[in-house]
Amino acid sequence: LVSTLAFSVIIINIADKFFRPEPQFVAPVPGTSTMTQSLGPISYNTHQIAVVVLVVASIVALDWFYSRTLVGKSISAVSEDQEGARLNGINPLHITMLSFGAAAAYSAAAGLLAAPLMLASTSLGLILLIKGFMAMAVGGVGSNWGTLLGGLMIGCIESLGSLYFSSGTRQLVLLAVLLAILLLRPQGFFGKPMGRAV
């Protein structure tokens, strides 16, 4: 985790040397708009709806991939027990490289979807990385639906906090809520409790 964050900071500083650090506008998903519409007290735009639909569809596809395909089952096997997977004819190195490449592509797609809402900048990835880790911790490591729930909860807390608190206080409230959740359920909402090795 620390190595990933450190590597991200290095990449951001290198990218700043080659690209403009100022935030840039990115076009939304074709057929959608970032123009805000209101439905009672709720404000939204069609790009946000498209993002929610695409995220839910991707989680359904990932669940199907891990449970129904040989490659998906191989990835699960390697994550559980590399030696056991190797004894069953699975190459952990190839599976790890495949997973890393797929995760990078998934992250790039997430950046393309988020950029129209947050503006594209060299620091956008680090912001999404931290929020993603927070959502995963709250939802539970290994649970895609739990991570989605954690992300929605973080977004709701930030949105409601912006109505009543300043930017700094809003982040403080968010961290306090997350700390309280993790104190009550260290494994997150849908994570499995880990046994202690003696």
Coordinates of C-alpha atoms in Angstrom, one line a residue:
L1 CA 0.0 0.0 0.0
V2 CA 2.8 2.4 0.9
S3 CA 4.8 1.5 -2.1
T4 CA 1.7 2.1 -4.4
L5 CA 1.2 5.5 -2.9
A6 CA 4.8 6.4 -3.2
F7 CA 5.0 5.3 -6.8
S8 CA 1.8 7.3 -7.5
V9 CA 3.5 10.5 -6.2
I10 CA 6.6 9.8 -8.3
I11 CA 4.4 9.4 -11.5
I12 CA 2.4 12.5 -10.7
N13 CA 5.6 14.6 -10.4
I14 CA 7.0 13.2 -13.6
A15 CA 3.7 13.8 -15.4
D16 CA 3.6 17.4 -14.2
K17 CA 6.9 18.0 -16.1
F18 CA 5.4 16.8 -19.4
F19 CA 1.7 17.9 -19.1
R20 CA 0.0 21.0 -17.8
P21 CA -0.9 20.5 -14.1
E22 CA -4.0 22.7 -14.5
P23 CA -7.3 20.7 -14.5
Q24 CA -8.7 20.0 -18.0
F25 CA -12.2 19.5 -19.1
V26 CA -13.1 16.0 -20.5
A27 CA -16.2 15.2 -22.5
P28 CA -18.8 13.1 -20.8
V29 CA -20.0 9.6 -21.9
P30 CA -21.5 10.0 -25.4
G31 CA -25.2 10.8 -25.2
T32 CA -25.0 12.2 -21.7
S33 CA -24.4 15.7 -20.3
T34 CA -22.9 17.2 -17.2
M35 CA -25.6 19.9 -17.0
T36 CA -27.3 19.7 -13.6
Q37 CA -31.0 18.8 -13.3
S38 CA -33.1 18.9 -10.2
L39 CA -35.7 16.4 -8.9
G40 CA -37.0 18.0 -5.7
P41 CA -34.0 18.4 -3.3
I42 CA -31.8 16.0 -5.4
S43 CA -29.5 17.4 -8.1
Y44 CA -28.0 15.1 -10.8
N45 CA -26.9 14.9 -14.4
T46 CA -27.2 12.2 -17.0
H47 CA -23.4 11.5 -16.9
Q48 CA -23.7 10.6 -13.2
I49 CA -26.6 8.2 -14.0
A50 CA -24.5 6.6 -16.8
V51 CA -21.6 6.1 -14.4
V52 CA -23.8 4.3 -11.8
V53 CA -25.2 2.1 -14.6
L54 CA -21.8 1.2 -15.9
V55 CA -20.3 0.6 -12.5
V56 CA -23.2 -1.8 -11.5
A57 CA -22.8 -3.6 -14.9
S58 CA -19.1 -4.0 -14.4
I59 CA -19.5 -5.5 -11.0
V60 CA -22.1 -8.0 -12.3
A61 CA -19.6 -8.8 -15.1
L62 CA -16.7 -9.3 -12.7
D63 CA -18.8 -11.5 -10.4
W64 CA -19.8 -13.7 -13.4
F65 CA -16.1 -13.7 -14.6
Y66 CA -14.7 -14.9 -11.2
S67 CA -17.4 -17.5 -10.7
R68 CA -18.0 -18.9 -14.2
T69 CA -14.8 -18.7 -16.2
L70 CA -11.6 -20.8 -15.8
V71 CA -9.4 -17.7 -15.8
G72 CA -11.5 -16.1 -13.1
K73 CA -11.3 -19.2 -10.9
S74 CA -7.6 -19.4 -11.5
I75 CA -7.2 -15.8 -10.3
S76 CA -9.2 -16.6 -7.2
A77 CA -7.1 -19.7 -6.6
V78 CA -3.9 -17.8 -6.8
S79 CA -5.1 -15.1 -4.4
E80 CA -6.1 -17.8 -1.9
D81 CA -3.1 -20.1 -2.1
Q82 CA -0.3 -19.7 -4.6
E83 CA 1.3 -23.0 -3.8
G84 CA -2.0 -24.9 -4.1
A85 CA -2.7 -23.2 -7.4
R86 CA 0.7 -24.1 -8.7
L87 CA 0.2 -27.8 -7.8
N88 CA -3.0 -27.7 -9.9
G89 CA -1.1 -26.5 -13.0
I90 CA -1.8 -22.7 -12.6
N91 CA 1.2 -20.4 -13.2
P92 CA 0.9 -17.8 -10.4
L93 CA 3.3 -15.4 -12.2
H94 CA 1.2 -15.3 -15.4
I95 CA -2.0 -14.9 -13.4
T96 CA -0.5 -12.1 -11.4
M97 CA 0.6 -10.2 -14.5
L98 CA -2.8 -10.7 -16.1
S99 CA -4.5 -9.4 -13.0
F100 CA -2.2 -6.4 -12.8
G101 CA -2.8 -5.5 -16.4
A102 CA -6.6 -5.9 -16.1
A103 CA -6.6 -3.8 -12.9
A104 CA -4.7 -1.0 -14.7
A105 CA -7.2 -1.1 -17.6
Y106 CA -10.1 -1.0 -15.1
S107 CA -8.5 2.0 -13.3
A108 CA -8.0 3.8 -16.6
A109 CA -11.7 3.3 -17.4
A110 CA -12.6 4.6 -14.0
G111 CA -10.5 7.7 -14.6
L112 CA -12.3 8.3 -17.9
L113 CA -15.6 8.1 -16.2
A114 CA -14.6 10.3 -13.3
A115 CA -12.8 13.0 -15.2
P116 CA -15.9 14.8 -16.6
L117 CA -17.2 15.1 -13.1
M118 CA -13.9 16.1 -11.3
L119 CA -11.9 17.5 -14.2
A120 CA -8.8 15.7 -15.4
S121 CA -5.5 16.5 -13.7
T122 CA -2.3 14.7 -12.9
S123 CA -3.5 14.4 -9.2
L124 CA -6.9 12.9 -10.0
G125 CA -5.6 9.3 -9.8
L126 CA -4.2 9.8 -6.3
I127 CA -7.5 11.3 -5.1
L128 CA -9.4 8.4 -6.6
L129 CA -6.9 5.9 -5.1
I130 CA -7.3 7.2 -1.6
K131 CA -11.1 7.3 -1.9
G132 CA -11.1 3.8 -3.4
F133 CA -9.1 2.4 -0.5
M134 CA -11.5 4.0 1.9
A135 CA -14.5 2.5 0.1
M136 CA -12.8 -0.9 0.1
A137 CA -12.0 -0.7 3.8
V138 CA -15.6 0.2 4.7
G139 CA -17.2 -2.3 2.3
G140 CA -14.9 -5.1 3.0
V141 CA -11.8 -6.4 1.2
G142 CA -12.8 -8.9 -1.5
S143 CA -16.4 -7.7 -1.7
N144 CA -17.2 -5.8 -4.9
W145 CA -20.7 -4.9 -3.8
G146 CA -19.4 -3.9 -0.4
T147 CA -16.9 -1.6 -2.0
L148 CA -19.7 0.0 -4.1
L149 CA -21.8 0.5 -1.0
G150 CA -18.7 2.0 0.8
G151 CA -18.2 4.4 -2.1
L152 CA -21.8 5.5 -2.2
M153 CA -21.7 6.0 1.6
I154 CA -18.6 8.2 1.3
G155 CA -20.2 10.2 -1.5
C156 CA -23.4 10.8 0.5
I157 CA -21.4 11.8 3.6
E158 CA -19.4 14.3 1.6
S159 CA -22.4 15.7 -0.2
L160 CA -24.4 16.2 3.0
G161 CA -21.3 17.5 4.7
S162 CA -20.9 20.2 2.1
L163 CA -24.3 21.6 3.0
Y164 CA -23.4 22.1 6.7
F165 CA -19.6 22.2 7.0
S166 CA -16.6 23.8 5.5
S167 CA -14.3 21.7 3.3
G168 CA -11.8 20.9 6.1
T169 CA -14.6 20.1 8.6
R170 CA -16.3 17.9 6.0
Q171 CA -13.2 15.8 5.6
L172 CA -12.9 15.5 9.4
V173 CA -16.5 14.4 9.7
L174 CA -16.0 11.8 7.0
L175 CA -12.9 10.4 8.6
A176 CA -14.6 10.3 12.0
V177 CA -17.5 8.3 10.6
L178 CA -15.1 5.9 8.8
L179 CA -13.1 5.4 12.0
A180 CA -16.3 4.6 14.0
I181 CA -17.3 2.0 11.4
L182 CA -13.9 0.4 11.3
L183 CA -13.8 0.3 15.1
L184 CA -17.2 -1.5 15.2
R185 CA -16.5 -3.7 12.1
P186 CA -12.7 -3.9 11.4
Q187 CA -13.4 -6.2 8.4
G188 CA -15.9 -3.8 6.9
F189 CA -19.6 -4.3 6.2
F190 CA -19.2 -7.4 4.0
G191 CA -15.7 -8.5 4.7
K192 CA -15.0 -11.8 6.4
P193 CA -13.4 -11.7 9.9
M194 CA -9.8 -12.9 9.8
G195 CA -8.7 -15.6 12.2
R196 CA -5.8 -14.9 14.4
A197 CA -2.7 -17.1 14.0
V198 CA -1.2 -18.4 17.3

